[in-house]
mmCIF file of C-alpha atoms in Angstrom:
data_model
loop_
_atom_site.group_PDB
_atom_site.id
_atom_site.type_symbol
_atom_site.label_atom_id
_atom_site.label_comp_id
_atom_site.label_asym_id
_atom_site.label_seq_id
_atom_site.Cartn_x
_atom_site.Cartn_y
_atom_site.Cartn_z
ATOM 1 C CA MET A 861 59.883 62.550 111.818
ATOM 2 C CA GLN A 862 63.054 63.667 113.608
ATOM 3 C CA PRO A 863 63.378 62.488 117.210
ATOM 4 C CA SER A 864 63.457 65.322 119.734
ATOM 5 C CA ALA A 865 66.620 66.215 121.626
ATOM 6 C CA GLY A 866 64.923 65.264 124.883
ATOM 7 C CA PHE A 867 64.055 61.843 123.511
ATOM 8 C CA LEU A 868 67.659 61.210 122.407
ATOM 9 C CA VAL A 869 68.939 62.276 125.820
ATOM 10 C CA GLN A 870 66.512 59.874 127.516
ATOM 11 C CA MET A 871 67.622 57.017 125.257
ATOM 12 C CA ILE A 872 71.308 57.692 125.890
ATOM 13 C CA CYS A 873 70.649 57.846 129.633
ATOM 14 C CA PHE A 874 68.757 54.545 129.499
ATOM 15 C CA LEU A 875 71.493 52.775 127.529
ATOM 16 C CA TRP A 876 74.179 54.124 129.852
ATOM 17 C CA LEU A 877 72.212 53.172 132.947
ATOM 18 C CA PHE A 878 71.394 49.706 131.625
ATOM 19 C CA GLY A 879 75.062 49.174 130.760
ATOM 20 C CA VAL A 880 76.232 50.238 134.228
ATOM 21 C CA MET A 881 73.691 48.019 135.966
ATOM 22 C CA LEU A 882 74.546 45.090 133.693
ATOM 23 C CA TRP A 883 78.265 45.594 134.407
ATOM 24 C CA CYS A 884 77.506 45.523 138.142
ATOM 25 C CA ALA A 885 75.409 42.380 137.642
ATOM 26 C CA PHE A 886 78.412 40.700 136.012
ATOM 27 C CA GLY A 887 80.463 41.763 139.014
ATOM 28 C CA VAL A 888 77.959 40.084 141.317
ATOM 29 C CA VAL A 889 78.217 36.879 139.280
ATOM 30 C CA ARG A 890 82.023 37.009 139.252
ATOM 31 C CA HIS A 891 82.266 37.272 143.031
ATOM 32 C CA ALA A 892 79.579 34.596 143.420
ATOM 33 C CA ASP A 893 81.614 32.306 141.143
ATOM 34 C CA CYS A 894 84.665 32.916 143.314
ATOM 35 C CA LEU A 895 82.632 31.996 146.383
ATOM 36 C CA ALA A 896 81.426 28.896 144.547
ATOM 37 C CA ALA A 897 85.040 27.913 143.896
ATOM 38 C CA ILE A 898 85.831 28.389 147.599
ATOM 39 C CA LEU A 899 82.690 26.864 149.130
ATOM 40 C CA GLY A 900 81.786 24.321 146.436
ATOM 41 C CA GLU A 901 78.358 23.410 145.131
ATOM 42 C CA PRO A 902 75.524 23.966 145.811
ATOM 43 C CA TYR A 903 76.476 26.907 148.059
ATOM 44 C CA GLY A 904 78.032 28.958 145.268
ATOM 45 C CA THR A 905 74.923 28.636 143.110
ATOM 46 C CA LEU A 906 72.714 29.481 146.098
ATOM 47 C CA ILE A 907 74.665 32.674 146.782
ATOM 48 C CA LEU A 908 74.387 33.690 143.139
ATOM 49 C CA THR A 909 70.668 32.948 143.013
ATOM 50 C CA LEU A 910 69.857 34.854 146.193
ATOM 51 C CA SER A 911 71.901 37.850 145.016
ATOM 52 C CA VAL A 912 70.123 37.968 141.672
ATOM 53 C CA ILE A 913 66.703 37.699 143.317
ATOM 54 C CA GLY A 914 67.582 40.645 145.552
ATOM 55 C CA ILE A 915 68.325 42.710 142.442
ATOM 56 C CA GLU A 916 65.133 41.516 140.769
ATOM 57 C CA VAL A 917 62.892 42.405 143.711
ATOM 58 C CA SER A 918 64.424 45.874 144.070
ATOM 59 C CA LEU A 919 63.810 46.579 140.382
ATOM 60 C CA ILE A 920 60.226 45.324 140.478
ATOM 61 C CA VAL A 921 59.300 47.337 143.555
ATOM 62 C CA SER A 922 60.975 50.482 142.196
ATOM 63 C CA ILE A 923 59.095 50.286 138.888
ATOM 64 C CA MET A 924 55.828 49.539 140.676
ATOM 65 C CA LEU A 925 56.272 52.664 142.794
ATOM 66 C CA THR A 926 56.711 54.912 139.744
ATOM 67 C CA GLY A 927 52.989 54.717 139.057
ATOM 68 C CA GLY A 928 51.383 54.122 135.685
ATOM 69 C CA THR A 929 50.043 50.756 134.573
ATOM 70 C CA ASN A 930 52.394 48.617 136.637
ATOM 71 C CA GLU A 931 49.849 46.345 138.324
ATOM 72 C CA PRO A 932 50.871 43.257 136.279
ATOM 73 C CA LEU A 933 54.621 44.023 136.424
ATOM 74 C CA ALA A 934 55.481 41.321 138.977
ATOM 75 C CA ARG A 935 53.516 38.758 136.975
ATOM 76 C CA ASP A 936 55.095 39.816 133.678
ATOM 77 C CA THR A 937 58.599 39.732 135.183
ATOM 78 C CA MET A 938 58.148 36.276 136.702
ATOM 79 C CA LEU A 939 56.620 35.006 133.459
ATOM 80 C CA ALA A 940 59.546 36.449 131.487
ATOM 81 C CA VAL A 941 62.051 34.892 133.899
ATOM 82 C CA LEU A 942 60.403 31.471 133.614
ATOM 83 C CA HIS A 943 60.414 31.535 129.820
ATOM 84 C CA ILE A 944 63.923 32.988 129.527
ATOM 85 C CA VAL A 945 65.260 30.418 131.998
ATOM 86 C CA LEU A 946 63.254 27.262 131.260
ATOM 87 C CA ASN A 947 63.164 27.734 127.488
ATOM 88 C CA GLY A 948 65.910 30.207 126.561
ATOM 89 C CA MET A 949 68.769 29.388 128.939
ATOM 90 C CA VAL A 950 67.941 25.679 129.167
ATOM 91 C CA GLY A 951 67.481 25.464 125.404
ATOM 92 C CA VAL A 952 70.810 27.113 124.532
ATOM 93 C CA SER A 953 72.668 25.150 127.239
ATOM 94 C CA LEU A 954 71.322 21.790 126.081
ATOM 95 C CA LEU A 955 71.849 22.664 122.430
ATOM 96 C CA LEU A 956 75.463 23.776 122.919
ATOM 97 C CA GLY A 957 76.294 20.815 125.154
ATOM 98 C CA GLY A 958 74.517 18.362 122.880
ATOM 99 C CA LEU A 959 76.259 19.594 119.751
ATOM 100 C CA LYS A 960 79.659 19.362 121.463
ATOM 101 C CA TYR A 961 79.297 16.148 123.481
ATOM 102 C CA GLY A 962 76.296 14.327 121.989
ATOM 103 C CA GLU A 963 74.717 13.493 125.351
ATOM 104 C CA GLN A 964 75.333 14.959 128.784
ATOM 105 C CA PRO A 965 74.589 13.356 132.165
ATOM 106 C CA PHE A 966 73.074 15.169 135.125
ATOM 107 C CA ASN A 967 71.767 14.238 138.550
ATOM 108 C CA THR A 968 68.157 13.250 137.973
ATOM 109 C CA GLN A 969 67.190 13.498 141.644
ATOM 110 C CA GLY A 970 68.322 17.102 141.803
ATOM 111 C CA ALA A 971 66.385 18.159 138.700
ATOM 112 C CA ARG A 972 63.272 16.358 139.928
ATOM 113 C CA SER A 973 63.596 18.052 143.307
ATOM 114 C CA PHE A 974 63.630 21.440 141.597
ATOM 115 C CA LEU A 975 60.606 20.613 139.468
ATOM 116 C CA SER A 976 58.605 19.021 142.298
ATOM 117 C CA VAL A 977 58.639 22.389 144.084
ATOM 118 C CA LEU A 978 58.609 24.663 141.023
ATOM 119 C CA ILE A 979 55.479 23.228 139.384
ATOM 120 C CA PRO A 980 53.084 23.695 142.348
ATOM 121 C CA LEU A 981 54.541 27.134 143.172
ATOM 122 C CA VAL A 982 54.096 28.324 139.574
ATOM 123 C CA THR A 983 50.543 27.014 139.533
ATOM 124 C CA ILE A 984 49.670 28.637 142.850
ATOM 125 C CA SER A 985 51.351 31.950 142.058
ATOM 126 C CA LEU A 986 50.493 32.583 138.415
ATOM 127 C CA ILE A 987 47.547 30.363 137.457
ATOM 128 C CA LEU A 988 45.393 30.002 140.570
ATOM 129 C CA PRO A 989 44.855 33.784 141.094
ATOM 130 C CA ARG A 990 42.937 34.022 137.815
ATOM 131 C CA TYR A 991 40.338 31.591 139.209
ATOM 132 C CA THR A 992 39.936 32.969 142.747
ATOM 133 C CA THR A 993 36.671 34.819 143.447
ATOM 134 C CA SER A 994 37.678 37.028 146.387
ATOM 135 C CA THR A 995 38.632 39.849 144.001
ATOM 136 C CA ALA A 996 37.142 41.109 140.743
ATOM 137 C CA ASP A 997 40.397 40.718 138.768
ATOM 138 C CA PRO A 998 43.184 38.084 138.696
ATOM 139 C CA SER A 999 44.636 39.313 141.981
ATOM 140 C CA LEU A 1000 44.612 38.162 145.612
ATOM 141 C CA SER A 1001 42.786 39.477 148.635
ATOM 142 C CA THR A 1002 44.750 40.682 151.644
ATOM 143 C CA GLY A 1003 44.230 37.405 153.480
ATOM 144 C CA GLN A 1004 45.265 35.422 150.433
ATOM 145 C CA GLN A 1005 48.380 37.574 149.965
ATOM 146 C CA ILE A 1006 49.505 36.916 153.526
ATOM 147 C CA SER A 1007 48.821 33.184 153.459
ATOM 148 C CA PHE A 1008 50.303 32.725 149.979
ATOM 149 C CA ALA A 1009 53.467 34.654 150.901
ATOM 150 C CA VAL A 1010 53.974 32.615 154.076
ATOM 151 C CA MET A 1011 53.338 29.209 152.497
ATOM 152 C CA ILE A 1012 55.396 29.887 149.356
ATOM 153 C CA GLY A 1013 58.310 31.243 151.382
ATOM 154 C CA LEU A 1014 58.126 28.328 153.819
ATOM 155 C CA LEU A 1015 58.144 25.733 151.055
ATOM 156 C CA TYR A 1016 61.152 27.419 149.431
ATOM 157 C CA LEU A 1017 63.022 27.415 152.762
ATOM 158 C CA ILE A 1018 62.331 23.687 153.080
ATOM 159 C CA PHE A 1019 63.769 23.206 149.613
ATOM 160 C CA LEU A 1020 66.880 25.214 150.530
ATOM 161 C CA ALA A 1021 67.409 22.996 153.569
ATOM 162 C CA THR A 1022 67.055 19.952 151.333
ATOM 163 C CA GLN A 1023 69.499 21.342 148.776
ATOM 164 C CA SER A 1024 72.182 22.586 151.113
ATOM 165 C CA ILE A 1025 71.983 20.154 154.068
ATOM 166 C CA ARG A 1026 69.796 17.082 153.919
ATOM 167 C CA HIS A 1027 70.283 15.966 150.294
ATOM 168 C CA ARG A 1028 73.192 18.043 149.072
ATOM 169 C CA SER A 1029 74.397 15.119 146.981
ATOM 170 C CA PHE A 1030 71.326 15.432 144.724
ATOM 171 C CA PHE A 1031 72.772 18.639 143.257
ATOM 172 C CA ILE A 1032 76.318 17.461 142.521
ATOM 173 C CA GLN A 1033 77.496 16.331 139.091
ATOM 174 C CA PRO A 1034 77.184 12.523 138.926
ATOM 175 C CA LYS A 1035 79.637 10.077 137.432
ATOM 176 C CA ALA A 1036 79.413 9.850 133.659
ATOM 177 C CA HIS A 1037 77.787 6.411 133.833
ATOM 178 C CA SER A 1038 75.087 7.317 136.339
ATOM 179 C CA GLY A 1039 72.029 9.546 136.500
ATOM 180 C CA VAL A 1040 70.978 8.196 139.866
ATOM 181 C CA ALA A 1041 71.194 10.301 142.996
ATOM 182 C CA LEU A 1042 74.405 9.945 144.935
ATOM 183 C CA SER A 1043 74.394 8.251 148.301
ATOM 184 C CA PHE A 1044 75.597 10.000 151.434
ATOM 185 C CA LEU A 1045 78.695 7.830 151.435
ATOM 186 C CA MET A 1046 79.593 8.969 147.913
ATOM 187 C CA ALA A 1047 78.730 12.631 148.437
ATOM 188 C CA LYS A 1048 82.125 13.728 149.738
ATOM 189 C CA ASP A 1049 84.070 12.080 146.920
ATOM 190 C CA GLU A 1050 81.720 13.505 144.318
ATOM 191 C CA ALA A 1051 81.925 16.952 145.897
ATOM 192 C CA ASP A 1052 85.705 16.787 145.670
ATOM 193 C CA ASP A 1053 85.500 15.765 142.002
ATOM 194 C CA ASP A 1054 83.047 18.552 141.249
ATOM 195 C CA GLN A 1055 85.184 21.080 143.091
ATOM 196 C CA SER A 1056 88.252 20.023 141.103
ATOM 197 C CA THR A 1057 86.366 20.360 137.833
ATOM 198 C CA HIS A 1058 85.077 23.746 138.891
ATOM 199 C CA ASP A 1059 88.566 24.942 139.716
ATOM 200 C CA ASP A 1060 89.871 23.774 136.348
ATOM 201 C CA ASP A 1061 87.090 25.535 134.495
ATOM 202 C CA ASP A 1062 87.402 28.795 136.454
ATOM 203 C CA HIS A 1063 91.184 28.997 136.436
ATOM 204 C CA ASP A 1064 90.895 32.546 135.063
ATOM 205 C CA LEU A 1065 89.195 33.769 138.246
ATOM 206 C CA GLU A 1066 91.336 35.714 140.685
ATOM 207 C CA ILE A 1067 90.241 34.179 143.969
ATOM 208 C CA PHE A 1068 90.869 35.828 147.336
ATOM 209 C CA SER A 1069 89.330 35.197 150.757
ATOM 210 C CA THR A 1070 85.672 34.439 151.428
ATOM 211 C CA GLY A 1071 85.213 37.725 153.278
ATOM 212 C CA TYR A 1072 86.720 39.696 150.401
ATOM 213 C CA HIS A 1073 84.364 38.276 147.786
ATOM 214 C CA ALA A 1074 81.334 38.449 150.096
ATOM 215 C CA THR A 1075 82.040 42.145 150.763
ATOM 216 C CA PHE A 1076 82.493 43.054 147.108
ATOM 217 C CA LEU A 1077 79.466 40.991 146.108
ATOM 218 C CA ILE A 1078 77.383 43.275 148.324
ATOM 219 C CA LEU A 1079 79.177 46.399 147.087
ATOM 220 C CA THR A 1080 78.522 45.502 143.433
ATOM 221 C CA MET A 1081 74.842 44.940 144.227
ATOM 222 C CA LEU A 1082 74.394 48.358 145.850
ATOM 223 C CA PRO A 1083 74.675 50.468 142.647
ATOM 224 C CA ILE A 1084 71.972 48.347 141.017
ATOM 225 C CA VAL A 1085 69.627 48.860 143.947
ATOM 226 C CA LEU A 1086 70.419 52.592 144.176
ATOM 227 C CA LEU A 1087 69.948 53.147 140.432
ATOM 228 C CA SER A 1088 66.754 51.092 140.212
ATOM 229 C CA LYS A 1089 64.486 54.108 140.751
ATOM 230 C CA LYS A 1090 66.005 56.040 137.841
ATOM 231 C CA PHE A 1091 65.935 52.880 135.742
ATOM 232 C CA ALA A 1092 62.225 52.534 136.485
ATOM 233 C CA VAL A 1093 61.492 56.086 135.313
ATOM 234 C CA LEU A 1094 63.406 55.617 132.044
ATOM 235 C CA VAL A 1095 61.768 52.259 131.329
ATOM 236 C CA ASP A 1096 58.311 53.720 131.910
ATOM 237 C CA TYR A 1097 59.146 56.597 129.548
ATOM 238 C CA GLY A 1098 60.519 54.275 126.863
ATOM 239 C CA ILE A 1099 57.511 51.946 126.937
ATOM 240 C CA SER A 1100 55.165 54.926 126.500
ATOM 241 C CA SER A 1101 57.251 56.531 123.743
ATOM 242 C CA PHE A 1102 57.543 53.386 121.618
ATOM 243 C CA HIS A 1103 53.974 52.193 122.362
ATOM 244 C CA MET A 1104 55.284 48.761 123.284
ATOM 245 C CA PRO A 1105 53.393 46.166 125.351
ATOM 246 C CA VAL A 1106 53.649 46.791 129.078
ATOM 247 C CA ALA A 1107 54.985 43.235 129.474
ATOM 248 C CA VAL A 1108 58.234 44.359 127.802
ATOM 249 C CA THR A 1109 59.121 46.020 131.120
ATOM 250 C CA GLY A 1110 59.186 42.600 132.783
ATOM 251 C CA VAL A 1111 61.376 41.260 129.966
ATOM 252 C CA LEU A 1112 63.903 44.098 130.459
ATOM 253 C CA VAL A 1113 64.104 43.387 134.194
ATOM 254 C CA ALA A 1114 64.502 39.664 133.533
ATOM 255 C CA LEU A 1115 67.229 40.203 130.933
ATOM 256 C CA LEU A 1116 69.134 42.513 133.257
ATOM 257 C CA VAL A 1117 69.258 40.034 136.113
ATOM 258 C CA LEU A 1118 69.573 36.835 134.065
ATOM 259 C CA THR A 1119 72.201 37.694 131.437
ATOM 260 C CA PRO A 1120 75.209 36.908 133.691
ATOM 261 C CA GLU A 1121 73.583 33.703 134.935
ATOM 262 C CA GLY A 1122 72.797 32.676 131.370
ATOM 263 C CA LEU A 1123 76.423 33.046 130.313
ATOM 264 C CA GLY A 1124 77.473 31.007 133.344
ATOM 265 C CA SER A 1125 75.051 28.256 132.360
ATOM 266 C CA PHE A 1126 76.339 28.208 128.776
ATOM 267 C CA ARG A 1127 79.967 27.983 129.913
ATOM 268 C CA ALA A 1128 79.125 25.116 132.251
ATOM 269 C CA ALA A 1129 77.363 23.192 129.474
ATOM 270 C CA LEU A 1130 80.323 23.689 127.119
ATOM 271 C CA SER A 1131 82.603 22.389 129.886
ATOM 272 C CA ASN A 1132 80.445 19.247 130.169
ATOM 273 C CA ARG A 1133 79.260 20.248 133.654
ATOM 274 C CA LEU A 1134 75.557 20.100 132.931
ATOM 275 C CA GLN A 1135 74.646 19.803 136.596
ATOM 276 C CA ARG A 1136 75.986 23.317 137.119
ATOM 277 C CA SER A 1137 73.695 24.509 134.289
ATOM 278 C CA VAL A 1138 70.743 22.666 135.820
ATOM 279 C CA ASN A 1139 71.439 24.203 139.230
ATOM 280 C CA ILE A 1140 71.660 27.697 137.730
ATOM 281 C CA CYS A 1141 68.621 27.460 135.449
ATOM 282 C CA LEU A 1142 66.153 25.565 137.614
ATOM 283 C CA GLY A 1143 67.460 27.328 140.720
ATOM 284 C CA SER A 1144 66.817 30.740 139.145
ATOM 285 C CA ALA A 1145 63.307 29.768 138.084
ATOM 286 C CA LEU A 1146 62.461 28.362 141.501
ATOM 287 C CA ALA A 1147 63.953 31.302 143.395
ATOM 288 C CA THR A 1148 61.958 33.726 141.229
ATOM 289 C CA ILE A 1149 58.732 32.145 142.451
ATOM 290 C CA GLY A 1150 59.850 31.101 145.931
ATOM 291 C CA LEU A 1151 61.388 34.451 146.885
ATOM 292 C CA THR A 1152 60.091 37.104 144.471
ATOM 293 C CA VAL A 1153 56.411 36.321 145.034
ATOM 294 C CA PRO A 1154 56.541 36.607 148.864
ATOM 295 C CA ALA A 1155 58.748 39.709 148.652
ATOM 296 C CA VAL A 1156 56.465 41.421 146.141
ATOM 297 C CA LEU A 1157 53.334 40.518 148.104
ATOM 298 C CA ILE A 1158 54.879 41.927 151.281
ATOM 299 C CA ALA A 1159 55.974 45.098 149.456
ATOM 300 C CA ALA A 1160 52.497 45.466 147.964
ATOM 301 C CA GLY A 1161 50.990 45.354 151.451
ATOM 302 C CA ILE A 1162 53.498 47.847 152.871
ATOM 303 C CA PHE A 1163 53.212 50.391 150.033
ATOM 304 C CA ASP A 1164 49.512 49.727 149.309
ATOM 305 C CA ILE A 1165 50.156 48.616 145.717
ATOM 306 C CA HIS A 1166 47.580 46.630 143.775
ATOM 307 C CA ILE A 1167 49.202 43.775 141.838
ATOM 308 C CA VAL A 1168 47.767 41.318 139.342
ATOM 309 C CA LEU A 1169 49.279 37.822 139.352
ATOM 310 C CA GLY A 1170 46.947 35.677 137.235
ATOM 311 C CA VAL A 1171 48.250 35.057 133.703
ATOM 312 C CA LYS A 1172 46.252 35.428 130.495
ATOM 313 C CA ASP A 1173 44.878 32.465 128.519
ATOM 314 C CA THR A 1174 47.668 32.261 125.925
ATOM 315 C CA ASP A 1175 50.340 32.733 128.599
ATOM 316 C CA MET A 1176 48.796 29.978 130.705
ATOM 317 C CA ILE A 1177 48.828 27.493 127.819
ATOM 318 C CA LEU A 1178 52.446 28.263 126.943
ATOM 319 C CA LEU A 1179 53.460 28.158 130.613
ATOM 320 C CA LEU A 1180 51.841 24.763 131.156
ATOM 321 C CA LEU A 1181 53.476 23.469 127.966
ATOM 322 C CA THR A 1182 56.848 24.711 129.255
ATOM 323 C CA LEU A 1183 56.403 22.913 132.581
ATOM 324 C CA ILE A 1184 55.362 19.659 130.868
ATOM 325 C CA LEU A 1185 58.344 19.844 128.519
ATOM 326 C CA SER A 1186 60.677 20.519 131.464
ATOM 327 C CA VAL A 1187 59.396 17.405 133.222
ATOM 328 C CA ILE A 1188 60.043 15.325 130.092
ATOM 329 C CA THR A 1189 63.514 16.819 129.635
ATOM 330 C CA PHE A 1190 64.706 16.354 133.208
ATOM 331 C CA THR A 1191 63.228 12.959 134.070
ATOM 332 C CA GLY A 1192 65.768 11.136 131.914
ATOM 333 C CA THR A 1193 69.400 10.631 132.807
ATOM 334 C CA ARG A 1194 70.941 12.457 129.841
ATOM 335 C CA THR A 1195 70.128 15.399 127.577
ATOM 336 C CA ASN A 1196 70.814 16.051 123.893
ATOM 337 C CA ALA A 1197 70.628 18.813 121.290
ATOM 338 C CA LEU A 1198 67.079 17.902 120.194
ATOM 339 C CA GLN A 1199 65.685 18.707 123.622
ATOM 340 C CA GLY A 1200 67.483 22.043 123.574
ATOM 341 C CA ALA A 1201 66.013 22.873 120.158
ATOM 342 C CA VAL A 1202 62.470 22.159 121.362
ATOM 343 C CA HIS A 1203 62.916 24.456 124.366
ATOM 344 C CA LEU A 1204 64.206 27.211 122.064
ATOM 345 C CA VAL A 1205 61.150 26.889 119.818
ATOM 346 C CA LEU A 1206 58.901 27.550 122.823
ATOM 347 C CA PHE A 1207 61.102 30.528 123.699
ATOM 348 C CA ILE A 1208 60.559 31.987 120.229
ATOM 349 C CA PHE A 1209 56.799 31.462 120.517
ATOM 350 C CA TYR A 1210 56.838 33.404 123.799
ATOM 351 C CA PHE A 1211 58.312 36.466 122.094
ATOM 352 C CA ILE A 1212 55.937 36.171 119.132
ATOM 353 C CA LEU A 1213 52.940 36.156 121.468
ATOM 354 C CA LEU A 1214 54.438 38.995 123.497
ATOM 355 C CA PHE A 1215 54.193 41.397 120.540
ATOM 356 C CA GLN A 1216 51.368 39.651 118.657
ATOM 357 C CA PRO A 1217 49.055 38.249 121.380
#
């Protein structure tokens, strides 16, 4: 059966639009990397994470407002982000770094700080709603939406204060012989070492002033936000035309916002800066729950959108297995290629179950 001219036009428009938005996303990452080189860690990673979450939320809300069966879109997107980050990006980063260096050190306190907040937020956001009785489906009542949004956002803000002010040293690359958190007295020296390494690795970046990169970071985000409505229409059309699972929409959104971050994580691992990879990967996963959930719940209340957050049985089992494996991986002081391979196997299982539930 020959595809219609209208169908081909829609596909070309989608590919062009996806390419433009992906190019802009790379621009956001490039300017965020320049800011990271100027400001040092963890501020550069924080800027990148917050920028990506802004893109993610705008895409989710735009697709939700197009109508159709988009009630589980926020859940599917967050689930896709968690699997792509915790299994895909982490798996490839650890595998590449392990094959090149054997073992790679990272700051254990930083990784544990990420996970200590990520695990309860994932449980509260994606697992608990399927067991609440205030609604007939795996969703939240109005009161639950308000309280969940406030508490999740507050806990994430506390984490940000911990990461950027109180215990900044937890998120800086440790000495090769140590996986223990750095003391406050060592933090400045380690920050200088990390900054020097970062500069060496990103020598190809053309760095200007902070204001310049901050301005263009915002300007490269704007086309993505402005094109998100058209992107939503084309995605909805493509899912219907190809009779694909609705969850594929969440995967497309996740791939769009995470591809630049993933490449940054891989480069950091190949440069033996695993802490940078940990900050990017675990930071992206945590920000997806800590910021996307409150933003989506607020948007749902404003636009009167019904959203479903509770995951299905198979997704819950795979999600819990991913969290347990992440705890095992990041409670040691070093990583290796075997751990990366195990994460990648779970990533493959996620895609198998996506199309063959």
